[in-house]
Short mmCIF file of C-alpha atoms and ligand atoms in Angstrom, two decimals:
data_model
loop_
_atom_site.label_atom_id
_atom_site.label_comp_id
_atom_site.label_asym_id
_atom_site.label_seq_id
_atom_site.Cartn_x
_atom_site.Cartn_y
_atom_site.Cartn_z
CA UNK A 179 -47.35 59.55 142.55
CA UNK A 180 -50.27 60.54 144.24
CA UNK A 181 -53.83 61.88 143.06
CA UNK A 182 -52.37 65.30 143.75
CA UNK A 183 -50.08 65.72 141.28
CA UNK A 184 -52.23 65.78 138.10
CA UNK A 185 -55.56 67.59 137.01
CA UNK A 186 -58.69 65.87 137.03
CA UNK A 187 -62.14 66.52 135.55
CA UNK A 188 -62.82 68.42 138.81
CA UNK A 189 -59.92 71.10 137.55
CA UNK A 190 -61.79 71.27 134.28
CA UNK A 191 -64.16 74.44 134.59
CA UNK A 192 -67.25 75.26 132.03
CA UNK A 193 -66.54 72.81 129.04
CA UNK A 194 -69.93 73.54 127.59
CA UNK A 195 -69.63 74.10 123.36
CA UNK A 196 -65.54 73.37 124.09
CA UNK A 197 -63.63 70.53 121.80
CA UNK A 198 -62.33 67.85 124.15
CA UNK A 199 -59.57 65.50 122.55
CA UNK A 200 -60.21 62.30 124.60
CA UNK A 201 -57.54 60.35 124.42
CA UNK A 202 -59.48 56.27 125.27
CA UNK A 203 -58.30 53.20 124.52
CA UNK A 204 -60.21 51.79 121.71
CA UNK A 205 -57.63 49.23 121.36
CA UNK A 206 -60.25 46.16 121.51
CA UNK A 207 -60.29 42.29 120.38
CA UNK A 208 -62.00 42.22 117.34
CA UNK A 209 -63.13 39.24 115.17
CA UNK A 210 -65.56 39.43 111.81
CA UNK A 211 -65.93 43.31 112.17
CA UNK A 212 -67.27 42.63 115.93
CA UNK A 213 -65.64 43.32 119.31
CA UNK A 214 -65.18 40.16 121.52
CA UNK A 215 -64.46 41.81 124.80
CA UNK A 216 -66.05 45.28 125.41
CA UNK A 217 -64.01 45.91 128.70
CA UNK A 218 -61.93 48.77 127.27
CA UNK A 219 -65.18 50.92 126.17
CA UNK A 220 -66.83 50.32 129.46
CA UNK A 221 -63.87 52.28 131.09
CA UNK A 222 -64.33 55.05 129.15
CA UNK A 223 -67.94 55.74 129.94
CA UNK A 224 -67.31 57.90 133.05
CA UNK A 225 -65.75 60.11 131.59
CA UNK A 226 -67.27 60.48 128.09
CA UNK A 227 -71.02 60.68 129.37
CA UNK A 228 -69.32 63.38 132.28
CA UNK A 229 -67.96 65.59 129.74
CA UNK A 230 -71.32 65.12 127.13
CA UNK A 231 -73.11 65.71 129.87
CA UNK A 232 -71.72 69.06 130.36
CA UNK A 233 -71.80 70.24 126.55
CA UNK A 234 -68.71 69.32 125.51
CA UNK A 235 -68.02 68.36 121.91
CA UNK A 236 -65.85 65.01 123.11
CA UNK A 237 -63.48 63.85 120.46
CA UNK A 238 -62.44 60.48 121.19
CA UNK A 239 -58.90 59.64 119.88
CA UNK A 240 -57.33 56.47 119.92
CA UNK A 241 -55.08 53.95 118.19
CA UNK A 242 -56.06 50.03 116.89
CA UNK A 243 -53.51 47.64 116.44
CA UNK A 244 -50.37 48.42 114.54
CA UNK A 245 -50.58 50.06 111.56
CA UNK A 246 -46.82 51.29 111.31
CA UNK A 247 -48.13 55.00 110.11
CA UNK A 248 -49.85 53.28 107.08
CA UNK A 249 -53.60 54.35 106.74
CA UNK A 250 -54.73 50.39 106.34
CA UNK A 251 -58.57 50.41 106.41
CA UNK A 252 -58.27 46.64 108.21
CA UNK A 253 -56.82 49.15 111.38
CA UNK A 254 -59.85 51.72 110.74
CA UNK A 255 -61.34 52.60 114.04
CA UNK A 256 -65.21 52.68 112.34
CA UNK A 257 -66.40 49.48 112.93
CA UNK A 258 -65.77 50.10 117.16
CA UNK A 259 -68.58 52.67 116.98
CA UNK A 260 -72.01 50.66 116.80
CA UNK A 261 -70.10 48.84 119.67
CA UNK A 262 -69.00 52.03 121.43
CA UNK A 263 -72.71 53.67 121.21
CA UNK A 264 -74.36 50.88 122.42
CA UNK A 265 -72.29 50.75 125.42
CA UNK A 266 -72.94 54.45 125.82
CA UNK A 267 -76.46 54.51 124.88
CA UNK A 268 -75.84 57.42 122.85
CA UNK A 269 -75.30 58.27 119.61
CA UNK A 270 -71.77 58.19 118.49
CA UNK A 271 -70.10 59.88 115.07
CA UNK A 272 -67.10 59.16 113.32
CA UNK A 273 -64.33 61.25 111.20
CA UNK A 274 -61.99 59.87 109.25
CA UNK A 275 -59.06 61.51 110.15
CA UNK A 276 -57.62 62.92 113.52
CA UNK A 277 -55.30 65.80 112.38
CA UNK A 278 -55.28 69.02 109.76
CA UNK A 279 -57.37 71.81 109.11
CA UNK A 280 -60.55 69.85 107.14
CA UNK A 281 -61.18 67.44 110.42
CA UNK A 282 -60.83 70.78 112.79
CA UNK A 283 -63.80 72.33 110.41
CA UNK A 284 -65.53 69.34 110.79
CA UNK A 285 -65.28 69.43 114.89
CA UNK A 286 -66.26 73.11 114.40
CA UNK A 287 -70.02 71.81 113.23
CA UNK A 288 -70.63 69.40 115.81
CA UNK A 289 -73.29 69.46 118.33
CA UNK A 290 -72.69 70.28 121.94
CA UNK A 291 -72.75 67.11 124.39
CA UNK A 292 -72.41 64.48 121.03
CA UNK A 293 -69.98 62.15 121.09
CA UNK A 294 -67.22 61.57 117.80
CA UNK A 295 -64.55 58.63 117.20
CA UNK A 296 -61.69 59.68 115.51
CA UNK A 297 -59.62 57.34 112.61
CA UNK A 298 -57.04 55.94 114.04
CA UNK A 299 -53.96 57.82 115.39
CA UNK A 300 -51.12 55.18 114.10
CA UNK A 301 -52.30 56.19 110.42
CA UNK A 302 -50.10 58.60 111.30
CA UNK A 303 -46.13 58.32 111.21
CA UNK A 304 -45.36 61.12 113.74
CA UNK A 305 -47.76 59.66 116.06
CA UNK A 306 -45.27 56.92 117.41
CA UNK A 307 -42.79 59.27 116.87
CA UNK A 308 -44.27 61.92 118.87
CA UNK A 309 -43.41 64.45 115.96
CA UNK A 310 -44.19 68.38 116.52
CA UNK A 311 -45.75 69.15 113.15
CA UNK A 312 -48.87 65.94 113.84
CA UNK A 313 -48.77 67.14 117.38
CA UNK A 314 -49.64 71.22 116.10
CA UNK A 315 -52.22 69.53 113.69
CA UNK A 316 -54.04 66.85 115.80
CA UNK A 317 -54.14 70.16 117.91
CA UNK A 318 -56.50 72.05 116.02
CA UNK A 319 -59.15 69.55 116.63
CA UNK A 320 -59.63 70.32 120.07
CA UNK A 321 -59.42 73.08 122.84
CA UNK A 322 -58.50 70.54 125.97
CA UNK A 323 -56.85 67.36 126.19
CA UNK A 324 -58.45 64.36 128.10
CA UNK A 325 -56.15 61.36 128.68
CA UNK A 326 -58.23 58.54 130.44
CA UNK A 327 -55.90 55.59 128.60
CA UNK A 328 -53.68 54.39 131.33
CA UNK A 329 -52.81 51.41 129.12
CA UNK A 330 -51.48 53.47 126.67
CA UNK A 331 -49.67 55.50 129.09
CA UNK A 332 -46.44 53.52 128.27
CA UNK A 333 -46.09 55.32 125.28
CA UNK A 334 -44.37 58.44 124.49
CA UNK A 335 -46.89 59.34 121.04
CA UNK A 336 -48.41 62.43 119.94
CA UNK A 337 -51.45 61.64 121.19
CA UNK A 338 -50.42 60.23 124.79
CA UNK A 339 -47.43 63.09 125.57
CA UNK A 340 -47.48 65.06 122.89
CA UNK A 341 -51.06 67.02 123.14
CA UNK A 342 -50.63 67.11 127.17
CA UNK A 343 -47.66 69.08 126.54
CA UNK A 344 -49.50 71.97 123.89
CA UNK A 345 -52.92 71.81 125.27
CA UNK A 346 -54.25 72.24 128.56
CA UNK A 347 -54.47 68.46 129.99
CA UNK A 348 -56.57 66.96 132.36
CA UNK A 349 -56.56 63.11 133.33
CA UNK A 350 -59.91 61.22 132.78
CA UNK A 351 -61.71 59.40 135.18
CA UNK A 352 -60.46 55.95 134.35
CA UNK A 353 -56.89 57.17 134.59
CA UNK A 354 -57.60 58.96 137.63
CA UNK A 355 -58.94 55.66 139.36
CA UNK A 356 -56.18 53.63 138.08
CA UNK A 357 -53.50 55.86 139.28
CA UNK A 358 -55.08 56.07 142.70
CA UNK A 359 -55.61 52.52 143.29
CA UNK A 360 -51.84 51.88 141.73
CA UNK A 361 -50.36 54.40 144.17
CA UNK A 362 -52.42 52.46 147.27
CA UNK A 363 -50.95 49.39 145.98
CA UNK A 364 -47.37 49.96 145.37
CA UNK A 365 -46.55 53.88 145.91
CA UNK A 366 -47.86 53.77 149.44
CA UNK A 367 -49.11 50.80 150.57
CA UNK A 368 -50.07 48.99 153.68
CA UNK A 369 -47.62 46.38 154.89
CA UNK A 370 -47.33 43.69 154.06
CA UNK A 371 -47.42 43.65 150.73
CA UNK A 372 -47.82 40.00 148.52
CA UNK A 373 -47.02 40.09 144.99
CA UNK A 374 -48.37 37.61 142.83
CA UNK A 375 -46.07 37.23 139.73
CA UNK A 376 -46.81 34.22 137.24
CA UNK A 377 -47.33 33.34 133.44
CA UNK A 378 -44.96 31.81 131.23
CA UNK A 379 -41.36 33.17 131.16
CA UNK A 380 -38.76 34.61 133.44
CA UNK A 381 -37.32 36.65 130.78
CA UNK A 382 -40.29 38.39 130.77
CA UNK A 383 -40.63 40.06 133.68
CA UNK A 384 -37.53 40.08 134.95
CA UNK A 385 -37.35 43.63 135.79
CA UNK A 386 -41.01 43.08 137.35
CA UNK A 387 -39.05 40.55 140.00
CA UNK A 388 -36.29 42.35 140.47
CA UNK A 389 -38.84 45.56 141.76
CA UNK A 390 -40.86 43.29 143.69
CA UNK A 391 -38.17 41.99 145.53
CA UNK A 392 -37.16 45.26 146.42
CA UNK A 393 -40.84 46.36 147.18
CA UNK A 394 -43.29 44.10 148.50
CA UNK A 395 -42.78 41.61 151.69
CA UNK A 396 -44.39 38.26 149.78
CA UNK A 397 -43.27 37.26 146.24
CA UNK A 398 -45.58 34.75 144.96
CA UNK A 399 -44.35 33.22 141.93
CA UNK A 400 -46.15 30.35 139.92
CA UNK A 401 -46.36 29.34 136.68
CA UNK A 402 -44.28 28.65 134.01
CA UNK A 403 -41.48 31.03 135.63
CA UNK A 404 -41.49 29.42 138.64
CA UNK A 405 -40.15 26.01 137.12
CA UNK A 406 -37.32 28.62 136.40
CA UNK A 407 -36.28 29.33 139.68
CA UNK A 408 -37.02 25.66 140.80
CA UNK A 409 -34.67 24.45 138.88
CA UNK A 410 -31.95 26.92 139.74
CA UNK A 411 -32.57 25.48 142.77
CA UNK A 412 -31.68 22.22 142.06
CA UNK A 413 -34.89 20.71 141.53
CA UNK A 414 -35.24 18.00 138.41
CA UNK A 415 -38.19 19.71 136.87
CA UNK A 416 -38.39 17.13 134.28
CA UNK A 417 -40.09 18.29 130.69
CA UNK A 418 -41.59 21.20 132.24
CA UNK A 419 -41.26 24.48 130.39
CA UNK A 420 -37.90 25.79 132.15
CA UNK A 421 -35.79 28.72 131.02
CA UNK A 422 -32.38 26.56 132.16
CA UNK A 423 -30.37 29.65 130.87
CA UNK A 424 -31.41 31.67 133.71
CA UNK A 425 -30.64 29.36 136.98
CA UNK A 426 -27.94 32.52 137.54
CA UNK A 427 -30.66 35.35 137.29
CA UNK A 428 -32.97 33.41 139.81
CA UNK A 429 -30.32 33.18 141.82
CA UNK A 430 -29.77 36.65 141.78
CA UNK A 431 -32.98 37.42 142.58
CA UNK A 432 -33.39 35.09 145.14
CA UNK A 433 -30.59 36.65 146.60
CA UNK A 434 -31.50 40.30 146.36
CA UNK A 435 -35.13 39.15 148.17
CA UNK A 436 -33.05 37.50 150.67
CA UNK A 437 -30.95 41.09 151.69
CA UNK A 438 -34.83 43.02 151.16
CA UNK A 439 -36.25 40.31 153.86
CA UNK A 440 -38.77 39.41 150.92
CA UNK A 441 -39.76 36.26 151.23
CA UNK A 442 -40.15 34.30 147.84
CA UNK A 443 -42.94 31.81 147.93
CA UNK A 444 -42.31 28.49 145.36
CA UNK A 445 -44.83 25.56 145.22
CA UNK A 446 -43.57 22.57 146.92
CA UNK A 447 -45.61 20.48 145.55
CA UNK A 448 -47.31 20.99 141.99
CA UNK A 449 -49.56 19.03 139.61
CA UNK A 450 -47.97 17.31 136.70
CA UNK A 451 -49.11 15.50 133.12
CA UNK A 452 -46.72 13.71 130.35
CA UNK A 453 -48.99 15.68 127.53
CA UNK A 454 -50.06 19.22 127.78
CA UNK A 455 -53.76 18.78 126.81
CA UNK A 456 -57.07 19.13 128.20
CA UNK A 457 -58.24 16.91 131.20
CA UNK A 458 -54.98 14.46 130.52
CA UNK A 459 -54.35 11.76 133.49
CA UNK A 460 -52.44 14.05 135.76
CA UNK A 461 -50.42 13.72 139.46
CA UNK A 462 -50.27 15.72 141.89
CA UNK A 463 -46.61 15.18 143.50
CA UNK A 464 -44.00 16.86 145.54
CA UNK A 465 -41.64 18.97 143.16
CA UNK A 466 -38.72 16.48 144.26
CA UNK A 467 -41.02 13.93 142.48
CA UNK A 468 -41.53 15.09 138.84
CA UNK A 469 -40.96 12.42 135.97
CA UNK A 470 -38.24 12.85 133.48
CA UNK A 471 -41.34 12.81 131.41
CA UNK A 472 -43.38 14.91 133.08
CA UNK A 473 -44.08 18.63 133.00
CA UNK A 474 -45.21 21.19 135.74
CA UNK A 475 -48.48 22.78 134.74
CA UNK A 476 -50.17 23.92 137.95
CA UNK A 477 -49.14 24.17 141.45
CA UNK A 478 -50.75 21.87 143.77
CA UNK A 479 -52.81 22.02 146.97
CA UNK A 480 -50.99 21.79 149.75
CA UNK A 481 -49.09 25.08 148.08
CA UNK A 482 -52.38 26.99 147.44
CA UNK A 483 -53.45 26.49 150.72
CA UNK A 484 -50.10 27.82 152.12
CA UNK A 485 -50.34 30.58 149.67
CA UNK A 486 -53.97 31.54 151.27
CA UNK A 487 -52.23 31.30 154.61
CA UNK A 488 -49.97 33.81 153.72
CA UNK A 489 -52.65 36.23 151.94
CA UNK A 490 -54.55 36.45 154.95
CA UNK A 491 -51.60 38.19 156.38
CA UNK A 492 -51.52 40.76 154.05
CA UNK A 493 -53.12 43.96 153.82
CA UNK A 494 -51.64 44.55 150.17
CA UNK A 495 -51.73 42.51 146.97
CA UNK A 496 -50.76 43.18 143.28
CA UNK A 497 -51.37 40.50 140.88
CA UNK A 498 -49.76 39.93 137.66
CA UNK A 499 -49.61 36.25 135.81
CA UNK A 500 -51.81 33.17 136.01
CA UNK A 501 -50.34 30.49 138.33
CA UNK A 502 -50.88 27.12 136.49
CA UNK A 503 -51.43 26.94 132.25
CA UNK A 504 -55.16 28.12 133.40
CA UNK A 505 -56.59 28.07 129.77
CA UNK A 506 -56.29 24.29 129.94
CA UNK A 507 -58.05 22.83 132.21
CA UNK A 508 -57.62 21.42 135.07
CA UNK A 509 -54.48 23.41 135.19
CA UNK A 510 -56.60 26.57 136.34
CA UNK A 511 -57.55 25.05 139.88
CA UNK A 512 -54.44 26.50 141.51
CA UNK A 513 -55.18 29.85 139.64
CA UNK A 514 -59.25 30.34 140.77
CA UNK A 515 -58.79 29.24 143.87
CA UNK A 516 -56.36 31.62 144.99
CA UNK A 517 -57.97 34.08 143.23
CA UNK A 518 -61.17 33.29 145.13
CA UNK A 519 -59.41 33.74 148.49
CA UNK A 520 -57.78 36.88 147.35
CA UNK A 521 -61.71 38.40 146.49
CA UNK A 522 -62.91 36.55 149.81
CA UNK A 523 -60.33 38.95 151.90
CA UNK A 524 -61.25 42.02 149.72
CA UNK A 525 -64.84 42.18 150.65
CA UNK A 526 -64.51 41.51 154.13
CA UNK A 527 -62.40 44.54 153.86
CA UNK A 528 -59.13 42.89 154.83
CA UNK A 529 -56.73 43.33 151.47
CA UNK A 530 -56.45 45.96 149.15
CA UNK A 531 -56.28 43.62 145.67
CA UNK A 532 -54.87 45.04 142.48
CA UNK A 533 -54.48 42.70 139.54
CA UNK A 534 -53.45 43.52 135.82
CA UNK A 535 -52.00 42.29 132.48
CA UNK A 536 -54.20 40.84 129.80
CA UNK A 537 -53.96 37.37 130.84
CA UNK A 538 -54.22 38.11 134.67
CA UNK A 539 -57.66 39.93 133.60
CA UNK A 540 -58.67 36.95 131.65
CA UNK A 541 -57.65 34.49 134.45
CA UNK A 542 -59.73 36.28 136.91
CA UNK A 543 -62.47 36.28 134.96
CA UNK A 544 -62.47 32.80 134.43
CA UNK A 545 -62.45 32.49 138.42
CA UNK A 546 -65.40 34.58 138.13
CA UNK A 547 -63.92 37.09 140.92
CA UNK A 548 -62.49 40.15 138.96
CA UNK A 549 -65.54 42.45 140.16
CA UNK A 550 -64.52 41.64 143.73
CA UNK A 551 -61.06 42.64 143.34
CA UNK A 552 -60.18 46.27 144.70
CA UNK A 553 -59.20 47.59 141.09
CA UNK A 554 -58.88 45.23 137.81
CA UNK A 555 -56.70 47.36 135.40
CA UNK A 556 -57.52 46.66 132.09
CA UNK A 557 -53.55 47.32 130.94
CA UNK A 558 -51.13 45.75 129.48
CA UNK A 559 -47.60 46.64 128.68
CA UNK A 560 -48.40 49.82 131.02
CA UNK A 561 -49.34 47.87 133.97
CA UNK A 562 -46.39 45.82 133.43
CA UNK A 563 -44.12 48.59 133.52
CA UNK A 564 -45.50 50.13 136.32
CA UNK A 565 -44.53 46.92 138.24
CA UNK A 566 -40.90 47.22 136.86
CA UNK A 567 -40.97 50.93 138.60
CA UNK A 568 -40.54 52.78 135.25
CA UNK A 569 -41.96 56.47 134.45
CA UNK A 570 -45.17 56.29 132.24
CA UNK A 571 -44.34 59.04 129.89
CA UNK A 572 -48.50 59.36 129.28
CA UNK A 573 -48.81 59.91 132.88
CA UNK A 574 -45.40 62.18 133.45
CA UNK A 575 -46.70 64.36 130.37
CA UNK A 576 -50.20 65.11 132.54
CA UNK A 577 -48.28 65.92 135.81
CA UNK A 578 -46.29 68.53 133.60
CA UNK A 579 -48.84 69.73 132.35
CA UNK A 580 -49.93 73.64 133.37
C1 LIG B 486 -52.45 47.74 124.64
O1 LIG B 486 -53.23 47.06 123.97
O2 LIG B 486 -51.69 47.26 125.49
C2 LIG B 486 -52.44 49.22 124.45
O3 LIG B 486 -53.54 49.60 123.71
C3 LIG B 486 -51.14 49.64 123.82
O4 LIG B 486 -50.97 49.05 122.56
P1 LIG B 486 -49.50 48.89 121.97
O5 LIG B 486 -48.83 47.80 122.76
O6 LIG B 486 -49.65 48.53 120.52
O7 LIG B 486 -48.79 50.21 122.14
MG1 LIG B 487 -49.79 46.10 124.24
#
């Protein structure tokens, strides 16, 4: 895909007194009425402020959580907005609905350049089910449809696909820089590629490895998954988390990088504890050497510093997974420091560095080094199955759209 094949704000023309449906991702952590983790409205300030700016009536539709088409207040969208207008500095409304005739009469009345959140779209049952009939009545609240929520983008819903395909559609700025900076780091990238592909399970992201394989030059892979493939290798990985099951799928996929010359990177020697705890007495061993009583929860040195060998090769890197159980420490050493070396080579200008996946995001930040990163996507499930290759139906919808 390239940056071509949708419209942008830059297509959008004289917006001024127009209704913009925004489709954001308002999808936030929330504890005691508060949001923990803001990251999500800070993406969709570009665009919001653009379009206010220009005296646009922005609508800003979104889901929270998982209501199943239930209107359950606990999923109400209202308590985002003090949140959401002090990020903006702006005033910020709220309706409580996002479909039918009485919401579009309220749209009608608002001000030109203010800025609304909509209730939440899985109140509805035809918005997971993309139905016709929501789609013709969340229409009437708007005149143009905004999608800047790449991480919904996995999601064929009325409010993702279904409004690109009735109204005119444009793609937001957030989902414009995401695209771009995916397509640099997968669609067309600079050789060679390193994929770093980690967290818990190989059943997972199994499609993710079986893409990568096929697509990138280096295949990282750490963390829980890598014990995996270790032991499909014949290594005695002792009481470390290990889907056993799957020695034939590693295998496979060891093969398949073999015939795509992609070389897959395993830790040859890893840091291990007989209680997964904070700051337990821990070694740091060869993986021939692992305890019947011992577990795998980072990878060691001597691999890290093989692993930065090989980045500094690269011109390309996608990130996905921590590499070590990072949230306890000192299991995250493996995890920052490559991380660091990754945003070392970005600003020097020497790798393009693309991470995503909610705990890749949180692992980075812990490292301190997601702002030096090329592009941190703020994704989940999407940016996962962008790595597997799969059509975003959010993102198809836009290119469709005439
Ligand atoms: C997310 O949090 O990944 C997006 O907001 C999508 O949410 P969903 O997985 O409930 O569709
Ligand atoms: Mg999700």
């Amino acid at each position: 895909m390239s940056d071509n094949d949708f419209k942008t704000l830059d297509d959008i023309g004289d917006v001024t007194s127009k209704r913009i449906l925004v489709r954001v991702d308002l999808n936030v952590p929330m504890a005691n009425g508060e949001v923990t983790d803001d990251t999500r409205l800070r993406a969709l300030i570009p665009t919001v402020t653009e379009l206010a700016d220009k005296g646009a009536k922005v609508l800003l539709l979104a889901h929270f959580g998982r209501p199943k088409g239930e209107e359950r207040p606990e999923f109400s969208l209202k308590p985002v907005v003090p949140a959401l207008s002090v990020i903006l500095g702006r005033d910020v409304s709220f309706l409580p609905g996002c479909a039918g005739q009485d919401m579009a009469d309220e749209t009608g009345k608002l001000a030109n350049g203010s800025i609304c959140v909509l209730e939440n779209t899985r109140f509805h049952p035809g918005e997971e089910a993309n139905d016709d009939a929501l789609v013709e009545q969340m229409a009437k609240l708007g005149d143009i449809f905004v999608n800047d929520a790449f991480s919904a983008a996995h999601r064929a819903h009325a409010s993702t696909v279904g409004l690109a395909k009735l109204l005119p559609a444009y793609a937001g700025r957030s989902m414009e820089r995401e695209l771009n900076a995916l397509d640099k780091a997968l669609g067309n990238p600079e050789h060679p590629v390193a994929a770093v592909v980690g967290g818990a399970k190989v059943s997972s992201k199994l499609d993710v490895l079986r893409q990568m394989v096929e697509k990138v030059d280096h295949l990282i892979i750490g963390g829980g998954m890598a014990n995996t493939f270790l032991a499909a290798r014949g290594v005695d990985v002792g009481k470390s988390l290990c889907e056993h099951d799957l020695a034939d799928t590693a295998n496979a996929i060891l093969e398949a990088a073999d015939q795509a010359h992609c070389t897959v990177h395993l830790p040859y020697d890893v840091v291990v504890a007989k209680e997964f705890r904070p700051n337990p007495p821990t070694r740091t061993v060869n993986v021939h050497e692992v305890g019947p009583d011992e577990m795998i929860l980072d990878i060691g040195p001597a691999a890290v510093e093989a692993l930065s060998d090989v980045l500094k090769t690269c011109k390309t890197l996608v990130w996905n997974g921590p590499l070590g159980a990072f949230e306890t420490p000192p299991f995250d050493v493996a995890t920052v420091a490559l991380a660091k070396t990754a945003a070392a080579l970005t600003k020097e200008g020497q790798l393009l560095s693309v991470a995503g996946g909610g705990d890749t995001v949180a692992a980075l930040n812990h490292a301190g080094v997601a702002d030096d990163f090329s592009f941190v996507s703020t994704a989940g499930g999407a940016f996962l199955e962008w790595m597997e290759g799969k059509v975003l139906p959010g993102v198809e919808a836009l290119k469709q759209s005439d």
